[in-house]
């Protein structure tokens, strides 16, 4: 009897743990499990390419800017808003910095200030319109997206590669990751590396995680997204909190735009096309709820990795057509939206049971 009792007890304990998990932790756990399941599946079914550490680092190198954009998007979504201008801001930053460096003999430091300035300008205007004039964030950021794309073509219509020596040197900088290299086809050992943008992206993830978890402002973001009326009763300045969320999101879009610029090394009106949708998708996959009040920056980070991994898997399978990637991303989004619906239903059921 005692042998049969122990598994039942442990099963009950496991179910109790799942029930007692917060929505954010449950969604985070699901995201991490899905990512590792996909990556391990890719290693098993698609050869040894995914076993090489550089394959994983290449995902980070290619998506450092998206990680930063998704962090800003998650912040806005946690407060119950949305910002679809981040892709346009990224393209505008790339073009302005490229023109400044090549056509006006600018410095790398000056181009960084331009990127931050553009992000702050969009954040101040959009944040004010959303928070203090109570205009829907979708409409405001839609106007911001059109404005940024239009300004990009006004700055310069022709795509071109930047040849500024200081910038090219910075772009070509690689940070070696010791002990994680691999042997190439010639038999030579090649060190694994990451780009500077990855370091910036990881710093943004850490800072945003700390802000949301341990600061008064971070708790205010969650409170406003969860229930605006309750936030007002608690003495939280709702308008100021929404303003800060859009300001930080656009500032991160400026930083992400420069990281994107560092990766591609060129200016073009078509840059970062669809980046805002990828940022939203990564946030949802990472466990940020569209209803607001729930989200985790670590989950967003794994959301970007999951999105990029599924794209690599589709490409490695020989399905290079764009629609296959779109179909797989749509399927993944639907899966995580269903998971979010289940979590919401679980929360409502728990509330009724307590009553």
PDB file of C-alpha atoms in Angstrom, residues 40 43 50 53 72 223 280 341 351:
ATOM      1  CA  UNK A  40      16.696  19.548 -29.359  1.00  0.00           C
ATOM      2  CA  UNK A  43      19.573  18.669 -33.403  1.00  0.00           C
ATOM      3  CA  UNK A  50      22.523  22.869 -34.690  1.00  0.00           C
ATOM      4  CA  UNK A  53      27.707  26.604 -30.616  1.00  0.00           C
ATOM      5  CA  UNK A  72      10.250  47.565 -25.450  1.00  0.00           C
ATOM      6  CA  UNK A 223      -0.696  47.340 -12.010  1.00  0.00           C
ATOM      7  CA  UNK A 280       4.774  41.532 -31.099  1.00  0.00           C
ATOM      8  CA  UNK A 341      -6.681  31.677 -23.296  1.00  0.00           C
ATOM      9  CA  UNK A 351     -11.312  33.018  -8.670  1.00  0.00           C
TER      10      UNK A 351
END
